[in-house]
Structure formats: C-alpha cells, structure tokens
Amino acid sequence: MGGDTHNSSGLPPFILTGLPGLEASQHWMILLLGLLYTVSIVGNSLILFIIKEEQSLHQPMYYFLSLLSVNDLGVSFSTLPTVLATFCFHIREISFNSCMAQMFFIHFFSFIESGILLVMSFDRYVAICHPLRYATVLTDARVVQMGMSAIIRSFCMIFPLPFLLLRLPFCKANVLSHAYCLHPDLIHLPCGDVTISNIFGLFIVISTFGLDSALVFISYVLILRSVLAIASREERLKTLNTCVSHMCAVLIFYVPKVGVSMAARYGRHAPPYVHTLMSLIYLFVPPMLNPVIYSIKTKEIRRRLCKILRRRKF
C-alpha cells in the first residue's frame, strides 16, 4: 500500500493508530476511554431525561443545554466504533468511505458545539443585561431558529470537506495519527495539490471557532459590565453564578482546541503520542465534563438527580 497511487475510485483504506510510543500502556487507555465514554453517554442521557421530565426546566437555557447534550452524544458515538476497534480489538484498518463519513460527523458535531456555546452566551447576555425582555426575545420559536441555525451552518461548512479529498490521489502509506479520522490528519496524505483543501479548512476554522469565541468573549465583557453596575456584592455573585456552568463549558471546549492547534503548528518535534493525547482531550473531555459541570452547578438538575439516585437505592 505504501508506494501505489490511489485515487478516489480506488478507495484506499486507512490505518488507524493507537498511542504510538505508548503501546505498553494501551490497556490503561482502554480503561480510561471506557470510563470517559460511560460518563459521557450516561451523563448526557440523564441530562436529557431530567430536562424532559422536570417542567421547571422547560425554558430556553435548558433547551440549549439539551441540544448540547445531544451534540455531545453525537461526538461520543462518532468516535466510539473506531476507538473500540483500535484499542480493544486491534482492528486498525478502516475503509475510505467509512473514514470520510467519520471525519464528517466528528467535525460536524464539533462545529455545532461551537454554535451552541455561542447561542448559550447570548441567552446569558439577555438574561442578565435585559432581564425584562428575556421572555419576548428568547421565545420557543426563536430558540428553535437559533438551534437550527447552528446545525445548518455546521453542515454547510463541513459538507465540502470529503469531496475536496475525494478528488485527490493518494500514494502514501495511508497511516493516520489517531484512532479516528480528522481532516487535519487526512490532509497530509494525498499526493496532489491540497492548497484548496488547506485554504478552505483554515477559512471554516476562522469563520466558526474564531468568530464564535470572539462573540462569546464580547458577550461576557458586556455581562461583566452589567454585573459590576449592581450595587450589592451578594447580588453580583449570585448573578455571576448563573454563568459559571457555561463559562466552564466554553473553557473546556476552546482551551483544548487551541492546544491541539498549537501542538500541530509548533510541536512538530514533540513525540507522536503528545499530539494523540491532545486530540483525545479535545474530543473526549468536553462531552464527559459538560454533564458533570451542569449537574453540580444547576440546582434543579442536581435535585432531580438526587431523587433518581435515592429511588434506585431503595
């Protein structure tokens, strides 16, 4: 496979990689990844169940949270098949079409999450800076529109990526750096001119992650300005406390994303497992931590979760 030229009609398979340089520790990775998947799937499923059953949570902030939980489940299930195959069953080959499909869904859900975090920051901005207009601004119809906008934008951005790769010839040993298919990894494999793919990839990253993070930052600057205008210190802390969960979700999403980008650009001489671990943190930590953070910081969710646990206990 190493020296033959393949084009899209040949559908060359790809070889997935576990943890290069840490093969002796991969049994610990199986346990760790199993724990991360379990917490992510069970935690996000519980969030969805609680929001559905608890009438007091039928409001815009929790509608966005339920959309975030659905998206986190999508991220988990997008990576689950190949991660299990690589680490548990040592099946490292993946077909071209399967790899393209996985790449699409991983980036699709990742871009949706950025959009969801943006609309959640808008929700917090309206709730704190314009509380009297909250019910009229964030109606159910507008919540649906905002959620659909995040989904449609992500689809339109990611849809061309597989087709840009399909038109290129592959003549290298198609070995990937991870246990799943990512566009930055795949873009290094074709022998043809990848300039268009590189430019388009940079464009969608800047126009989504870059723009979204900037707007989230601006919304929190406006929120902080409004909070500082409150005379009572207790009221200021109480108001800021309503944003803590979202701020944590933003940090655990964007900080690993920046870390992956920095490692790819400036960490070329770092051991291969460093890049793999950074990507694992980026894809596995947010879906696992989001339900934990919201369960701890949201009184209504925490109370309902305690009821469920007590019911199971007895």
XYZ file of C-alpha atoms in Angstrom:
314
model
C 0.000 0.000 0.000
C 2.955 2.287 0.616
C 4.041 3.022 -2.931
C 0.901 2.614 -5.010
C -1.083 5.580 -6.239
C -4.756 5.573 -5.372
C -7.483 7.948 -6.450
C -10.972 8.233 -5.108
C -12.209 5.425 -7.369
C -9.668 3.067 -5.809
C -10.975 3.855 -2.330
C -7.700 3.241 -0.445
C -8.133 2.053 3.148
C -6.533 3.878 6.062
C -4.584 2.520 9.008
C -5.617 3.850 12.407
C -3.071 4.420 15.174
C -3.499 3.863 18.887
C -0.851 5.560 21.020
C 2.465 5.489 19.143
C 5.303 5.154 21.620
C 2.975 4.075 24.431
C 1.957 0.631 23.212
C 2.773 -0.921 26.613
C 0.252 1.392 28.315
C -2.652 0.862 25.927
C -4.505 -1.444 28.344
C -4.742 1.547 30.704
C -6.072 3.609 27.834
C -8.854 1.059 27.322
C -9.952 1.558 30.941
C -9.662 5.349 30.726
C -11.543 5.621 27.436
C -14.187 3.206 28.703
C -14.703 5.432 31.753
C -14.878 8.591 29.615
C -17.413 7.035 27.238
C -19.535 5.721 30.116
C -19.629 9.067 31.932
C -20.341 10.929 28.681
C -23.146 8.673 27.453
C -24.809 8.109 30.837
C -24.337 11.728 31.975
C -25.716 13.351 28.836
C -28.599 10.858 28.675
C -29.504 11.734 32.275
C -29.399 15.465 31.490
C -31.820 14.914 28.596
C -34.123 12.769 30.744
C -34.167 15.284 33.616
C -34.877 18.262 31.332
C -37.691 16.316 29.661
C -39.295 15.267 32.955
C -38.781 18.453 35.004
C -41.346 21.068 33.977
C -39.433 23.882 35.684
C -36.555 23.270 33.228
C -38.682 23.889 30.146
C -37.069 27.230 29.390
C -34.543 28.496 26.798
C -31.342 27.937 28.790
C -32.171 24.268 29.337
C -33.372 23.773 25.775
C -29.892 24.851 24.691
C -28.386 22.551 27.324
C -30.394 19.613 25.983
C -29.141 20.429 22.479
C -25.589 20.487 23.864
C -26.149 17.056 25.450
C -27.482 15.607 22.181
C -24.449 17.029 20.412
C -22.051 15.568 22.993
C -23.666 12.169 22.494
C -23.108 12.624 18.767
C -19.403 13.340 19.353
C -19.062 10.245 21.541
C -20.837 7.913 19.130
C -18.865 9.326 16.178
C -15.547 8.206 17.630
C -16.725 5.108 19.531
C -16.617 2.484 16.698
C -13.018 3.058 15.594
C -11.671 3.719 19.101
C -13.111 0.408 20.326
C -11.859 -1.382 17.209
C -8.344 0.064 17.628
C -7.805 -0.273 21.365
C -9.959 -3.299 22.226
C -9.944 -5.486 19.121
C -6.736 -4.243 17.440
C -8.590 -3.698 14.156
C -6.676 -0.822 12.649
C -7.885 -0.717 9.049
C -10.804 1.497 8.062
C -12.269 1.851 4.593
C -12.023 5.115 2.677
C -15.773 5.782 2.737
C -16.057 4.970 6.455
C -13.161 7.303 7.205
C -14.740 10.137 5.210
C -18.071 9.604 6.982
C -16.447 9.605 10.415
C -14.435 12.722 9.587
C -17.625 14.476 8.500
C -19.570 13.639 11.663
C -16.733 14.412 14.101
C -16.211 17.882 12.637
C -19.950 18.377 12.106
C -20.710 17.891 15.807
C -17.627 19.871 16.829
C -18.747 22.903 14.813
C -22.302 22.566 16.137
C -20.960 22.663 19.707
C -19.221 25.942 18.995
C -22.518 27.365 17.698
C -24.440 26.070 20.726
C -21.964 27.667 23.144
C -22.406 30.939 21.248
C -26.218 30.932 21.499
C -25.947 29.946 25.170
C -23.773 33.004 25.752
C -26.448 35.114 24.037
C -29.014 33.550 26.384
C -26.919 34.588 29.413
C -26.404 38.078 27.956
C -30.149 38.679 27.515
C -30.985 37.162 30.919
C -28.523 39.413 32.774
C -28.360 42.595 30.688
C -32.003 42.725 29.533
C -33.980 40.569 32.004
C -37.313 42.296 31.323
C -37.070 41.444 27.623
C -35.914 37.844 28.143
C -39.312 36.206 27.562
C -40.026 38.258 24.444
C -36.540 37.874 22.907
C -35.987 34.164 23.585
C -39.323 32.705 22.557
C -39.656 28.989 21.785
C -39.708 29.758 18.055
C -36.513 31.788 18.309
C -34.806 29.068 20.340
C -35.622 26.574 17.575
C -34.350 29.009 14.935
C -31.076 29.529 16.783
C -30.552 25.819 17.269
C -31.332 25.061 13.626
C -29.005 27.864 12.516
C -26.105 26.257 14.399
C -26.859 22.881 12.781
C -27.331 24.224 9.239
C -24.192 26.382 9.465
C -22.124 23.406 10.583
C -23.484 21.202 7.783
C -22.767 23.825 5.115
C -19.220 24.312 6.396
C -18.297 20.623 6.682
C -20.150 19.197 3.663
C -17.448 20.132 1.065
C -14.539 18.586 3.035
C -14.984 14.916 1.967
C -15.490 15.929 -1.676
C -12.329 18.045 -1.682
C -10.423 14.966 -0.502
C -12.185 12.589 -2.908
C -10.792 14.410 -5.924
C -7.162 13.940 -4.796
C -4.823 10.980 -5.493
C -3.410 9.001 -2.559
C 0.041 7.481 -2.994
C 1.457 7.305 0.530
C 1.135 4.699 3.238
C -2.227 5.972 4.493
C -1.419 5.777 8.190
C -3.408 8.139 10.422
C -2.109 9.641 13.645
C -5.205 8.812 15.696
C -7.795 6.124 16.320
C -10.305 8.140 14.294
C -10.364 10.263 11.133
C -9.742 14.008 11.363
C -9.380 16.442 8.475
C -6.022 17.954 9.637
C -4.634 14.410 9.695
C -6.106 13.320 6.343
C -4.975 16.451 4.516
C -1.312 15.362 4.792
C -1.848 12.074 2.937
C -2.787 12.981 -0.678
C -0.046 13.371 -3.268
C -1.879 16.052 -5.241
C -2.185 19.771 -4.604
C -4.001 20.284 -1.295
C -3.925 24.083 -1.397
C -7.700 24.427 -1.854
C -8.408 21.994 0.986
C -5.951 23.796 3.266
C -7.375 27.230 2.487
C -10.964 26.058 2.909
C -10.109 24.283 6.176
C -8.481 27.447 7.529
C -11.453 29.530 6.380
C -14.067 27.416 8.161
C -11.999 27.291 11.367
C -11.618 31.084 11.468
C -15.238 31.764 10.457
C -16.635 29.408 13.106
C -14.317 28.798 16.066
C -12.591 32.160 15.675
C -15.762 34.205 15.202
C -17.761 32.276 17.820
C -15.080 32.585 20.505
C -14.764 36.323 19.803
C -18.537 36.833 20.116
C -18.643 34.749 23.313
C -15.856 36.925 24.736
C -17.714 40.125 23.793
C -20.933 38.842 25.377
C -19.098 38.188 28.658
C -17.490 41.616 28.581
C -20.995 43.108 28.333
C -22.264 40.754 31.046
C -19.381 41.694 33.360
C -20.018 45.397 32.777
C -23.681 44.914 33.668
C -22.844 42.863 36.759
C -20.344 45.415 38.057
C -23.105 48.011 37.928
C -25.051 46.065 40.576
C -24.584 47.698 43.972
C -24.889 44.631 46.192
C -21.885 42.276 46.301
C -24.159 39.313 47.057
C -26.325 40.089 44.050
C -23.245 40.373 41.841
C -22.021 36.942 42.943
C -25.486 35.452 42.566
C -25.777 36.804 39.028
C -22.309 35.623 38.013
C -23.045 32.202 39.459
C -25.692 31.692 36.758
C -22.885 31.904 34.168
C -20.349 29.602 35.834
C -21.526 26.399 34.144
C -21.482 27.987 30.701
C -18.080 29.602 31.269
C -16.665 26.207 32.261
C -18.202 24.601 29.152
C -16.626 27.313 26.986
C -13.198 26.840 28.568
C -13.152 23.039 28.315
C -14.156 23.290 24.663
C -11.925 26.104 23.376
C -8.778 25.585 25.504
C -8.134 22.013 24.239
C -8.963 23.224 20.712
C -6.281 25.916 20.990
C -3.897 23.329 22.484
C -4.401 20.968 19.541
C -3.808 23.807 17.070
C -0.671 24.962 18.886
C 0.681 21.414 19.090
C 0.077 20.877 15.373
C 1.812 24.158 14.470
C 4.661 24.401 16.977
C 5.026 20.868 18.349
C 6.306 19.112 15.249
C 9.314 17.716 17.127
C 7.232 16.512 20.074
C 6.688 12.746 20.472
C 3.736 11.438 18.386
C 1.760 10.453 21.484
C 1.636 14.131 22.560
C -0.482 15.012 19.516
C -2.639 11.927 20.062
C -3.251 12.758 23.721
C -4.105 16.381 22.878
C -6.688 15.206 20.345
C -8.098 12.708 22.851
C -8.531 15.525 25.396
C -10.204 17.727 22.773
C -12.714 15.073 21.686
C -13.345 13.158 24.915
C -13.117 15.620 27.803
C -15.881 18.148 26.893
C -18.633 15.509 26.353
C -17.651 13.939 29.670
C -17.310 17.122 31.745
C -20.311 19.083 30.438
C -22.969 16.907 32.153
C -20.845 16.737 35.319
C -20.499 20.535 35.490
C -24.180 21.211 34.845
C -25.224 18.515 37.323
C -23.094 20.093 40.056
C -23.841 23.759 39.348
C -27.554 23.602 38.410
C -29.751 23.241 41.494
C -32.800 21.861 39.670
C -30.789 19.205 37.806
C -28.882 18.285 40.967
C -32.099 17.930 42.971
C -33.761 15.739 40.341
C -30.605 13.628 40.002
C -30.546 13.056 43.765
C -34.184 11.897 43.600
C -33.330 9.409 40.845
C -30.352 8.058 42.794
C -32.384 7.694 46.015
C -35.143 5.892 44.084
C -32.594 3.460 42.607
C -31.036 2.906 46.028
C -34.283 1.817 47.610
